[in-house]
Amino acid sequence: MKFSQMPYKRVEKESAVKAYEEFIKQMKEAKSGEEAYAVHKKKDDFEGDINSDITLAEIRHGIDTTDEFYEKENDYYDEFLPELSSLQDKYNRALYDSPYRDYLVSKIGYVAFKNLELGFKSFDDKIVPLLQEENALTSRYSKLIANAKIQYKGEEYNLSGIFKYTHSKDREVRKESWKSVNDYFNSVTEEIDEIYDKLVKNRTKQAKELGYKNYVELGYYRMQRNNYDKNQVETFRSQVKKAFVPFVGKIEKDIADRLGLDKLTLYDLGMYFKEGNPSLICDDEQVLLAGRKMYEELSPETGEFMDFMTDNELFDIKARKTKEQGGYMTFIPRYKSPFIFGSFTGTFDDVGLITHECGHAFQGYLKRNVEVSEHASLTMETAEIHSMSMEYFTYKWMDLFFGKDEDRYKKTHFEDSCIFVPYGCMVDEFQHIVYEKPEMTPAERKAVWKELEKEYRPCIDQSELDFFENGGYWQRQSHIFSSPFYYIDYVLASVCAMQFKVLMDKDYKDAWKKYLVVCEEAGLKYFTEILEDAGLLSPFKDGTIEKLVEELGKKL
Ligand SMILES: [Zn+2]
């Protein structure tokens, strides 16, 4: 079914409530495991159907935010979705409490049942008012950042508008525009401090009401950390400090040499070549055509996937004025179709849409025929392996996008991915400290960040930018506000994707086979079990990062 032909109808509240009440009743009355599982499958089909309509409305609203029909639908779901979660929670409890749980676990999976437990541990009706306040605070932060007014050379820009100056190949332009960003943050930092302070106190209160010592434990449940704890994450971060930080130091020295500088400053980050970063040689249409050729050559599975995506118009990636910002991959269960949303910018980021988001979509495509949706429901650290590894698997075809600049692109991508690893760990460690000591003042939080920068980002000079020099950088990292403890997922996935890079350079076909294992097992097994089956080392195991750095060092 082509995307444009997929019919949409609003999910009516009354009928949804009735349906869930009926499923709950049937689950409780089931006389055998088989009967209970049949009820669950019916519920799963029903949910797939309503999720399809909700997703269609979401995508179409994003494609044109001025479309009145879908704007209304969007407002309707904003209000209805929290009620829907409460219905789902009630159903989940009936499922979990079924006397036939053992049989249900054997059909639906142990990962799904573990996730149910984590869901129960992180929710109770009594924290609803706090959750609503939390939502309002995160929206306040997003709104503030989205409406940033940065004054630069007599013009006003928001953060995405100023990007072309902060990443200009002219160093003076970069420096001056970064100073404008610095001044902007100085002007709003008090408000951001206030928002964050309230968020930390709110989340701490939620944790206490649910009986936890602080928000760290609750945050882990909420992120569905079903397979590792904060001590393991700490082991990972300390390996990064020991082995990865010095490695990135070497990379940054290399970049500084290329740029003709003694050391990199904050405004040099993101610049990889003196003559500017590599640029695309193709327009929107050609990027898609190149993508099709690339996936057809990569493997039979990816070729079939790309035909499916193209034939059914499952991309919306052209930039339009009234389109929502950002890029993502989603899934429409009724048509078993992944969908990719984004806006081409004419820069090398467009290749990310065709590699990273297609990695997510390819995995969704491979698992589109699962018996129940739980078999395809994944946690983020695993999902990001699918996408980040695809960025490396597609290296071979970068000439299609960059022509003679392909090597420069690959270098940029590789170095950028490496520089991200310590940064991501810093974001994570910062949040652990913040939620372990919720009584800290805003100034103390900034001092914590400043100290962490000495450990994780020792080679970057920020002395000309006082806001950043004084430990303010985290205030522009939206995940810290909206999704606590999320960030480490990217880092864990990234070091797994890098292991794939090492493997594919030795034996591409074998690495691809292992990648398919990670795609297939996602949702069915735990993160570390999947890694083991795919022959990857666990990032939590001491020595993994040291070994990885040794291999990556050979590629510099
Ligand atoms: Zn992703």
Coordinates of C-alpha atoms and ligand atoms in Angstrom, one line a residue:
M1 CA 0.0 0.0 0.0
K2 CA 1.4 3.4 -1.0
F3 CA 1.6 5.8 1.9
S4 CA -0.6 8.4 0.2
Q5 CA -3.4 5.8 -0.1
M6 CA -3.3 4.5 3.4
P7 CA -6.7 5.4 4.9
Y8 CA -7.0 7.1 8.2
K9 CA -9.8 7.2 10.8
R10 CA -9.7 8.7 14.2
V11 CA -9.4 6.3 17.2
E12 CA -12.5 7.0 19.2
K13 CA -12.1 7.1 22.9
E14 CA -15.3 5.3 23.8
S15 CA -14.7 2.3 21.5
A16 CA -11.1 2.0 22.7
V17 CA -12.1 2.0 26.4
K18 CA -14.7 -0.7 25.6
A19 CA -12.2 -2.8 23.7
Y20 CA -9.6 -2.7 26.5
E21 CA -12.2 -3.5 29.2
E22 CA -13.3 -6.5 27.1
F23 CA -9.7 -7.7 26.7
I24 CA -9.0 -7.3 30.4
K25 CA -12.2 -9.3 31.2
Q26 CA -11.3 -12.0 28.7
M27 CA -7.7 -12.2 30.0
K28 CA -9.0 -12.7 33.5
E29 CA -11.6 -15.3 32.5
A30 CA -9.3 -17.4 30.2
K31 CA -9.4 -21.1 31.1
S32 CA -6.0 -22.1 29.7
G33 CA -2.6 -20.7 28.5
E34 CA -3.7 -21.1 24.9
E35 CA -6.9 -19.1 25.5
A36 CA -5.0 -16.4 27.3
Y37 CA -2.5 -16.1 24.5
A38 CA -5.3 -15.9 21.9
V39 CA -6.8 -13.0 23.9
H40 CA -3.4 -11.3 23.9
K41 CA -3.0 -11.8 20.1
K42 CA -6.4 -10.2 19.6
K43 CA -5.4 -7.3 21.8
D44 CA -2.1 -7.0 19.9
D45 CA -3.9 -6.8 16.5
F46 CA -6.3 -4.2 17.9
E47 CA -3.4 -2.2 19.2
G48 CA -1.6 -2.5 15.9
D49 CA -4.6 -1.1 14.2
I50 CA -5.2 1.9 16.4
N51 CA -1.4 2.6 16.6
S52 CA -1.5 2.7 12.8
D53 CA -4.1 5.5 12.8
I54 CA -2.3 7.4 15.5
T55 CA 1.0 7.1 13.6
L56 CA -0.5 8.1 10.3
A57 CA -2.0 11.2 12.0
E58 CA 1.4 12.0 13.5
I59 CA 3.3 11.7 10.3
R60 CA 0.8 13.7 8.2
H61 CA 0.7 16.4 10.8
G62 CA 4.5 16.6 10.7
I63 CA 4.6 16.7 6.9
D64 CA 2.4 19.8 6.9
T65 CA 2.0 21.5 10.3
T66 CA -0.5 23.9 8.8
D67 CA -2.9 21.2 7.7
E68 CA -6.0 21.9 9.8
F69 CA -7.4 18.5 9.7
Y70 CA -4.3 16.7 11.1
E71 CA -3.6 19.5 13.5
K72 CA -7.0 18.8 15.1
E73 CA -6.2 15.1 15.2
N74 CA -2.9 15.8 16.8
D75 CA -4.5 17.9 19.6
Y76 CA -7.0 15.2 20.1
Y77 CA -4.3 12.5 20.6
D78 CA -2.3 14.8 22.9
E79 CA -5.2 14.5 25.3
F80 CA -6.2 11.0 24.6
L81 CA -2.8 9.2 24.7
P82 CA -2.3 9.5 28.4
E83 CA -5.7 7.9 28.9
L84 CA -4.7 5.2 26.5
S85 CA -1.5 4.4 28.5
S86 CA -3.6 4.0 31.6
L87 CA -5.8 1.5 29.8
Q88 CA -2.7 -0.3 28.6
D89 CA -1.3 -0.4 32.1
K90 CA -4.5 -2.0 33.4
Y91 CA -4.4 -4.6 30.6
N92 CA -0.7 -5.3 31.3
R93 CA -1.4 -6.0 34.9
A94 CA -4.1 -8.5 34.0
L95 CA -1.6 -10.2 31.6
Y96 CA 1.1 -10.3 34.1
D97 CA -1.1 -11.7 36.9
S98 CA -2.5 -14.4 34.6
P99 CA -2.3 -17.9 36.3
Y100 CA -0.9 -19.0 32.9
R101 CA 2.1 -16.7 33.1
D102 CA 4.6 -19.4 32.4
Y103 CA 2.9 -20.4 29.1
L104 CA 2.5 -16.7 28.2
V105 CA 6.2 -16.1 28.8
S106 CA 7.1 -19.0 26.6
K107 CA 5.0 -17.4 23.8
I108 CA 5.5 -13.7 24.3
G109 CA 9.0 -13.8 25.6
Y110 CA 11.0 -13.2 28.8
V111 CA 12.2 -9.8 27.7
A112 CA 8.7 -8.6 27.3
F113 CA 7.7 -9.8 30.8
K114 CA 10.8 -8.2 32.3
N115 CA 9.8 -5.0 30.7
L116 CA 6.3 -5.3 32.1
E117 CA 7.8 -5.5 35.6
L118 CA 9.9 -2.4 35.0
G119 CA 6.8 -0.6 33.7
F120 CA 5.0 -1.4 37.0
K121 CA 8.0 -0.3 39.0
S122 CA 8.0 3.1 37.4
F123 CA 4.4 4.0 37.5
D124 CA 1.7 4.6 40.0
D125 CA -1.5 6.7 39.8
K126 CA -0.2 8.8 42.7
I127 CA 2.6 10.3 40.7
V128 CA 0.4 11.4 37.8
P129 CA 0.3 15.1 39.0
L130 CA 4.1 15.1 39.2
L131 CA 4.3 13.5 35.7
Q132 CA 2.1 16.3 34.3
E133 CA 4.3 18.9 36.0
E134 CA 7.4 17.2 34.6
N135 CA 5.9 17.3 31.1
A136 CA 5.1 21.0 31.4
L137 CA 8.7 21.7 32.5
T138 CA 10.3 19.8 29.6
S139 CA 7.9 21.6 27.2
R140 CA 9.0 24.9 28.7
Y141 CA 12.6 24.1 28.0
S142 CA 12.0 22.9 24.5
K143 CA 10.0 26.0 23.7
L144 CA 12.6 28.3 25.1
I145 CA 15.4 26.6 23.0
A146 CA 13.2 26.4 19.9
N147 CA 12.6 30.2 20.1
A148 CA 16.2 31.1 20.9
K149 CA 17.0 34.6 19.6
I150 CA 20.6 34.8 18.8
Q151 CA 21.9 38.2 17.6
Y152 CA 24.7 37.9 15.1
K153 CA 25.8 40.8 12.9
G154 CA 22.5 42.6 13.2
E155 CA 20.4 39.6 12.3
E156 CA 18.4 37.3 14.6
Y157 CA 18.8 33.5 14.3
N158 CA 17.6 30.4 16.1
L159 CA 20.0 27.6 16.9
S160 CA 19.5 25.8 13.6
G161 CA 19.7 29.1 11.7
I162 CA 23.1 30.0 13.2
F163 CA 24.5 26.6 12.4
K164 CA 25.9 27.6 9.1
Y165 CA 28.0 30.3 10.7
T166 CA 29.1 28.3 13.7
H167 CA 30.3 25.7 11.2
S168 CA 31.7 28.0 8.6
K169 CA 35.1 27.2 7.1
D170 CA 36.1 30.8 8.0
R171 CA 37.5 30.6 11.6
E172 CA 36.6 34.3 12.3
V173 CA 33.0 33.7 11.4
R174 CA 32.9 30.6 13.6
K175 CA 34.4 32.4 16.5
E176 CA 32.1 35.4 16.3
S177 CA 29.0 33.4 15.8
W178 CA 29.9 31.1 18.7
K179 CA 30.3 34.3 20.8
S180 CA 26.7 35.2 19.9
V181 CA 25.6 31.7 21.0
N182 CA 27.6 32.2 24.2
D183 CA 25.8 35.5 24.8
Y184 CA 22.4 34.1 24.1
F185 CA 23.0 31.3 26.7
N186 CA 24.2 33.8 29.2
S187 CA 21.0 35.7 28.8
V188 CA 18.8 32.6 29.5
T189 CA 20.9 30.5 31.7
E190 CA 19.1 31.6 34.9
E191 CA 15.8 30.5 33.5
I192 CA 17.3 27.2 32.3
D193 CA 18.8 26.7 35.7
E194 CA 15.4 27.2 37.3
I195 CA 13.7 24.8 34.9
Y196 CA 16.3 22.1 35.5
D197 CA 16.3 22.6 39.3
K198 CA 12.5 22.1 39.3
L199 CA 12.9 19.0 37.0
V200 CA 15.5 17.4 39.3
K201 CA 13.4 18.1 42.4
N202 CA 10.2 16.8 40.7
R203 CA 11.9 13.6 39.5
T204 CA 13.4 13.0 43.0
K205 CA 10.0 13.4 44.5
Q206 CA 8.5 10.9 42.1
A207 CA 11.3 8.4 43.1
K208 CA 10.6 9.0 46.8
E209 CA 6.9 8.5 46.4
L210 CA 7.5 5.2 44.7
G211 CA 9.9 4.2 47.5
Y212 CA 13.3 4.7 45.9
K213 CA 16.3 6.4 47.4
N214 CA 16.7 8.8 44.5
Y215 CA 15.8 9.2 40.8
V216 CA 18.7 7.1 39.4
E217 CA 16.9 3.8 40.1
L218 CA 13.6 5.0 38.8
G219 CA 15.3 6.6 35.8
Y220 CA 16.8 3.2 34.9
Y221 CA 13.4 1.5 35.2
R222 CA 11.9 4.1 33.0
M223 CA 14.5 3.6 30.4
Q224 CA 13.7 -0.1 30.5
R225 CA 17.2 -1.1 31.6
N226 CA 16.3 -4.7 31.7
N227 CA 19.7 -6.2 31.5
Y228 CA 22.4 -4.0 33.2
D229 CA 22.7 -1.6 36.1
K230 CA 24.5 1.6 37.0
N231 CA 27.6 -0.2 38.2
Q232 CA 28.0 -1.8 34.8
V233 CA 27.5 1.5 33.1
E234 CA 30.1 3.0 35.4
T235 CA 32.6 0.3 34.4
F236 CA 31.9 1.2 30.8
R237 CA 32.5 4.9 31.4
S238 CA 35.7 4.3 33.3
Q239 CA 37.1 2.3 30.4
V240 CA 36.2 5.2 28.1
K241 CA 38.1 7.6 30.4
K242 CA 41.1 5.3 30.4
A243 CA 41.3 4.2 26.8
F244 CA 39.1 6.3 24.6
V245 CA 39.8 9.8 25.9
P246 CA 43.5 9.6 25.0
F247 CA 42.6 8.2 21.6
V248 CA 40.3 11.1 20.9
G249 CA 43.1 13.4 22.1
K250 CA 45.2 12.0 19.2
I251 CA 42.4 12.5 16.7
E252 CA 41.9 16.1 17.9
K253 CA 45.6 16.8 17.6
D254 CA 45.4 15.4 14.1
I255 CA 42.4 17.7 13.2
A256 CA 44.2 20.7 14.7
D257 CA 47.2 19.9 12.5
R258 CA 45.0 19.8 9.4
L259 CA 43.4 23.0 10.4
G260 CA 46.8 24.6 11.0
L261 CA 46.1 25.2 14.7
D262 CA 48.0 24.5 18.0
K263 CA 44.9 23.3 19.7
L264 CA 41.2 23.0 19.0
T265 CA 38.7 25.4 20.6
L266 CA 35.0 24.8 21.0
Y267 CA 34.4 26.7 17.8
D268 CA 36.7 24.4 15.8
L269 CA 34.8 21.3 16.8
G270 CA 32.8 19.9 13.9
M271 CA 35.4 21.2 11.4
Y272 CA 37.5 18.5 9.9
F273 CA 39.3 20.1 7.0
K274 CA 40.8 23.6 6.4
E275 CA 39.1 23.7 3.0
G276 CA 35.7 22.9 4.6
N277 CA 33.8 19.7 5.2
P278 CA 33.0 17.4 2.3
S279 CA 30.0 18.3 0.3
L280 CA 27.4 16.3 -1.5
I281 CA 27.5 16.0 -5.3
C282 CA 23.9 15.1 -5.7
D283 CA 20.5 16.6 -5.2
D284 CA 17.5 15.2 -3.4
E285 CA 16.3 12.9 -6.2
Q286 CA 19.9 11.7 -6.8
V287 CA 20.4 10.9 -3.1
L288 CA 17.4 8.6 -3.2
L289 CA 18.5 7.0 -6.4
A290 CA 22.0 6.5 -5.1
G291 CA 20.5 5.0 -1.9
R292 CA 18.5 2.5 -4.0
K293 CA 21.6 1.4 -5.9
M294 CA 23.6 1.1 -2.7
Y295 CA 21.1 -1.1 -0.9
E296 CA 20.6 -3.2 -4.0
E297 CA 24.3 -4.0 -4.1
L298 CA 24.8 -4.4 -0.4
S299 CA 22.7 -7.6 0.0
P300 CA 19.6 -9.3 -1.3
E301 CA 17.7 -8.4 1.9
T302 CA 18.5 -4.7 1.7
G303 CA 17.7 -4.6 -2.0
E304 CA 14.2 -6.0 -1.3
F305 CA 13.8 -3.6 1.6
M306 CA 14.6 -0.6 -0.5
D307 CA 12.3 -1.6 -3.3
F308 CA 9.5 -1.9 -0.8
M309 CA 10.3 1.5 0.7
T310 CA 10.4 3.2 -2.7
D311 CA 7.5 1.5 -4.3
N312 CA 5.3 2.3 -1.4
E313 CA 6.5 5.9 -1.0
L314 CA 7.7 5.3 2.6
F315 CA 10.0 8.3 2.7
D316 CA 9.1 11.9 3.3
I317 CA 12.5 13.6 3.2
K318 CA 12.1 16.8 1.2
A319 CA 12.5 20.0 3.1
R320 CA 9.3 22.1 3.1
K321 CA 8.5 25.3 4.9
T322 CA 5.7 24.0 7.0
K323 CA 7.3 20.7 7.8
E324 CA 8.2 19.6 11.3
Q325 CA 11.9 19.7 12.2
G326 CA 13.9 16.6 12.9
G327 CA 14.2 13.1 11.4
Y328 CA 13.0 9.7 12.6
M329 CA 11.9 6.3 11.5
T330 CA 8.6 4.9 12.6
F331 CA 6.5 1.8 11.8
I332 CA 2.9 1.5 10.6
P333 CA 1.7 -1.9 11.8
R334 CA -1.5 -2.3 9.7
Y335 CA 0.6 -2.2 6.5
K336 CA 3.8 -3.7 8.1
S337 CA 5.6 -0.6 6.7
P338 CA 8.5 1.3 8.1
F339 CA 8.4 5.0 7.4
I340 CA 11.2 7.5 7.2
F341 CA 10.6 11.2 8.0
G342 CA 13.1 14.0 7.7
S343 CA 14.2 17.1 5.8
F344 CA 17.1 17.1 3.3
T345 CA 19.4 20.0 3.9
G346 CA 21.7 19.6 0.9
T347 CA 24.6 18.8 3.3
F348 CA 26.3 15.6 4.3
D349 CA 23.6 15.1 6.9
D350 CA 21.3 13.9 4.2
V351 CA 23.5 10.9 3.8
G352 CA 22.7 10.2 7.5
L353 CA 19.0 9.9 6.6
I354 CA 19.8 7.4 4.0
T355 CA 22.2 5.3 6.1
H356 CA 21.2 5.8 9.8
E357 CA 17.4 6.0 9.5
C358 CA 17.4 3.3 6.9
G359 CA 19.3 1.1 9.4
H360 CA 16.4 1.5 11.8
A361 CA 13.9 1.0 9.0
F362 CA 15.7 -2.1 7.6
Q363 CA 15.5 -3.7 11.0
G364 CA 11.8 -2.8 11.2
Y365 CA 11.3 -4.3 7.8
L366 CA 13.0 -7.6 8.7
K367 CA 10.8 -8.0 11.7
R368 CA 7.5 -6.9 10.1
N369 CA 5.9 -10.3 10.2
V370 CA 6.4 -11.2 13.9
E371 CA 3.6 -13.0 15.7
V372 CA 3.1 -10.4 18.4
S373 CA 4.6 -6.9 18.5
E374 CA 6.6 -7.7 21.7
H375 CA 8.9 -9.8 19.5
A376 CA 9.9 -6.6 17.7
S377 CA 9.9 -4.2 20.6
L378 CA 13.4 -3.1 21.3
T379 CA 15.3 -1.0 23.8
M380 CA 17.2 2.0 22.5
E381 CA 20.8 0.8 23.0
T382 CA 20.0 -2.1 20.6
A383 CA 18.0 -0.1 18.2
E384 CA 20.9 2.3 17.7
I385 CA 23.2 -0.5 16.8
H386 CA 21.1 -1.2 13.7
S387 CA 21.3 2.4 12.6
M388 CA 24.9 3.3 13.6
S389 CA 26.3 0.1 12.1
M390 CA 24.5 0.7 8.8
E391 CA 26.5 4.0 8.6
Y392 CA 29.6 1.9 8.4
F393 CA 28.2 -0.9 6.2
T394 CA 27.4 1.7 3.6
Y395 CA 31.0 3.2 3.5
K396 CA 31.7 1.3 0.3
W397 CA 29.2 3.4 -1.6
M398 CA 30.0 6.9 -0.4
D399 CA 31.5 7.7 -3.8
L400 CA 27.9 7.8 -5.1
F401 CA 27.2 10.7 -2.7
F402 CA 30.6 12.5 -2.5
G403 CA 32.5 11.6 -5.7
K404 CA 36.2 12.3 -5.2
D405 CA 35.4 13.6 -1.6
E406 CA 34.4 10.1 -0.4
D407 CA 37.5 9.5 1.7
R408 CA 37.2 12.9 3.3
Y409 CA 33.6 12.1 4.2
K410 CA 34.5 8.7 5.7
K411 CA 37.3 10.4 7.7
T412 CA 34.9 13.0 9.0
H413 CA 32.3 10.5 9.9
F414 CA 34.7 8.2 11.6
E415 CA 36.4 11.0 13.6
D416 CA 33.1 12.5 14.5
S417 CA 31.8 9.2 15.8
C418 CA 34.9 8.8 17.9
I419 CA 34.8 12.3 19.4
F420 CA 31.2 11.6 20.4
V421 CA 32.0 8.7 22.7
P422 CA 33.6 10.6 25.6
Y423 CA 31.1 13.4 25.2
G424 CA 28.2 11.0 25.5
C425 CA 29.7 9.4 28.7
M426 CA 30.1 12.9 30.2
V427 CA 26.4 13.6 29.7
D428 CA 25.6 10.3 31.4
E429 CA 28.0 10.8 34.4
F430 CA 26.7 14.3 34.9
Q431 CA 23.2 13.0 35.3
H432 CA 24.2 10.3 37.7
I433 CA 25.9 13.0 39.9
V434 CA 22.9 15.4 39.6
Y435 CA 20.3 12.9 40.6
E436 CA 22.4 11.4 43.4
K437 CA 22.8 14.9 44.9
P438 CA 19.5 16.6 44.1
E439 CA 20.1 19.3 46.6
M440 CA 23.0 20.8 44.6
T441 CA 22.6 24.4 43.6
P442 CA 22.6 25.4 39.9
A443 CA 26.1 26.8 40.4
E444 CA 27.3 23.5 41.9
R445 CA 25.9 21.7 38.9
K446 CA 27.8 23.8 36.5
A447 CA 31.0 23.2 38.6
V448 CA 30.3 19.4 38.3
W449 CA 30.2 19.7 34.5
K450 CA 33.3 21.8 34.4
E451 CA 35.2 19.1 36.4
L452 CA 33.9 16.4 34.0
E453 CA 35.1 18.3 31.0
K454 CA 38.6 18.2 32.4
E455 CA 38.3 14.4 32.4
Y456 CA 36.4 13.8 29.2
R457 CA 37.2 16.7 27.0
P458 CA 40.7 17.8 28.2
C459 CA 41.9 19.0 24.8
I460 CA 39.2 21.5 23.9
D461 CA 39.9 25.1 24.8
Q462 CA 36.8 27.2 25.7
S463 CA 38.5 30.1 27.4
E464 CA 37.1 32.7 25.0
L465 CA 33.5 31.7 25.6
D466 CA 32.7 32.3 29.3
F467 CA 29.3 30.6 29.4
F468 CA 30.8 27.3 28.2
E469 CA 34.1 27.8 30.1
N470 CA 32.1 28.0 33.3
G471 CA 30.4 24.6 32.8
G472 CA 27.3 25.6 30.9
Y473 CA 27.5 23.4 27.8
W474 CA 25.0 20.8 29.0
Q475 CA 22.2 23.4 28.9
R476 CA 22.0 22.9 25.2
Q477 CA 21.7 19.1 25.4
S478 CA 18.0 18.5 25.2
H479 CA 18.1 14.9 26.4
I480 CA 19.3 16.0 29.8
F481 CA 16.0 17.8 30.2
S482 CA 13.5 15.6 28.3
S483 CA 14.9 12.0 28.6
P484 CA 17.1 11.5 31.6
F485 CA 19.7 8.7 31.3
Y486 CA 18.8 8.2 27.6
Y487 CA 22.1 9.5 26.2
I488 CA 24.3 6.5 27.1
D489 CA 22.3 4.3 24.7
Y490 CA 23.9 6.1 21.8
V491 CA 27.3 5.6 23.2
L492 CA 26.8 1.9 24.0
A493 CA 25.5 1.4 20.5
S494 CA 28.3 3.4 19.0
V495 CA 31.0 1.3 20.4
C496 CA 29.2 -1.8 19.2
A497 CA 28.9 -0.3 15.7
M498 CA 32.6 0.4 15.8
Q499 CA 33.2 -3.3 16.5
F500 CA 31.2 -4.0 13.4
K501 CA 33.5 -1.6 11.5
V502 CA 36.5 -3.6 12.7
L503 CA 34.8 -6.9 11.7
M504 CA 33.7 -5.7 8.3
D505 CA 37.2 -4.5 7.4
K506 CA 38.4 -8.1 8.0
D507 CA 35.4 -10.0 6.5
Y508 CA 32.5 -8.0 5.2
K509 CA 30.1 -10.9 4.5
D510 CA 30.7 -12.4 7.9
A511 CA 30.1 -9.1 9.6
W512 CA 26.9 -8.7 7.7
K513 CA 25.7 -12.1 8.9
K514 CA 26.4 -11.0 12.5
Y515 CA 24.6 -7.8 11.9
L516 CA 21.5 -9.7 10.8
V517 CA 21.7 -11.6 14.1
V518 CA 21.5 -8.3 16.0
C519 CA 18.4 -7.3 13.9
E520 CA 16.6 -10.6 14.3
E521 CA 17.2 -11.1 18.1
A522 CA 16.3 -7.5 19.1
G523 CA 13.2 -7.7 21.3
L524 CA 13.6 -11.4 21.9
K525 CA 16.8 -11.4 23.9
Y526 CA 18.6 -9.0 26.3
F527 CA 21.2 -6.6 25.0
T528 CA 24.3 -8.5 26.3
E529 CA 22.9 -11.8 25.0
I530 CA 22.4 -10.4 21.6
L531 CA 26.0 -9.1 21.6
E532 CA 27.3 -12.5 22.5
D533 CA 25.3 -14.3 19.8
A534 CA 26.6 -11.8 17.3
G535 CA 30.2 -12.2 18.4
L536 CA 30.6 -8.7 19.8
L537 CA 32.2 -7.9 23.1
S538 CA 30.1 -6.4 25.8
P539 CA 31.0 -2.8 26.5
F540 CA 30.5 -3.5 30.2
K541 CA 33.3 -6.1 30.2
D542 CA 36.6 -4.6 31.4
G543 CA 39.1 -4.6 28.5
T544 CA 36.6 -4.3 25.7
I545 CA 37.2 -0.6 25.1
E546 CA 40.9 -1.0 25.3
K547 CA 40.8 -3.7 22.6
L548 CA 38.5 -1.6 20.4
V549 CA 40.8 1.4 20.6
E550 CA 43.7 -0.7 19.6
E551 CA 41.9 -1.8 16.5
L552 CA 40.5 1.6 15.7
G553 CA 44.0 3.1 16.1
K554 CA 45.1 1.1 13.1
K555 CA 42.5 2.9 11.0
L556 CA 43.7 6.4 11.7
Ligands
ZN1 ZN 18.8 6.4 15.6

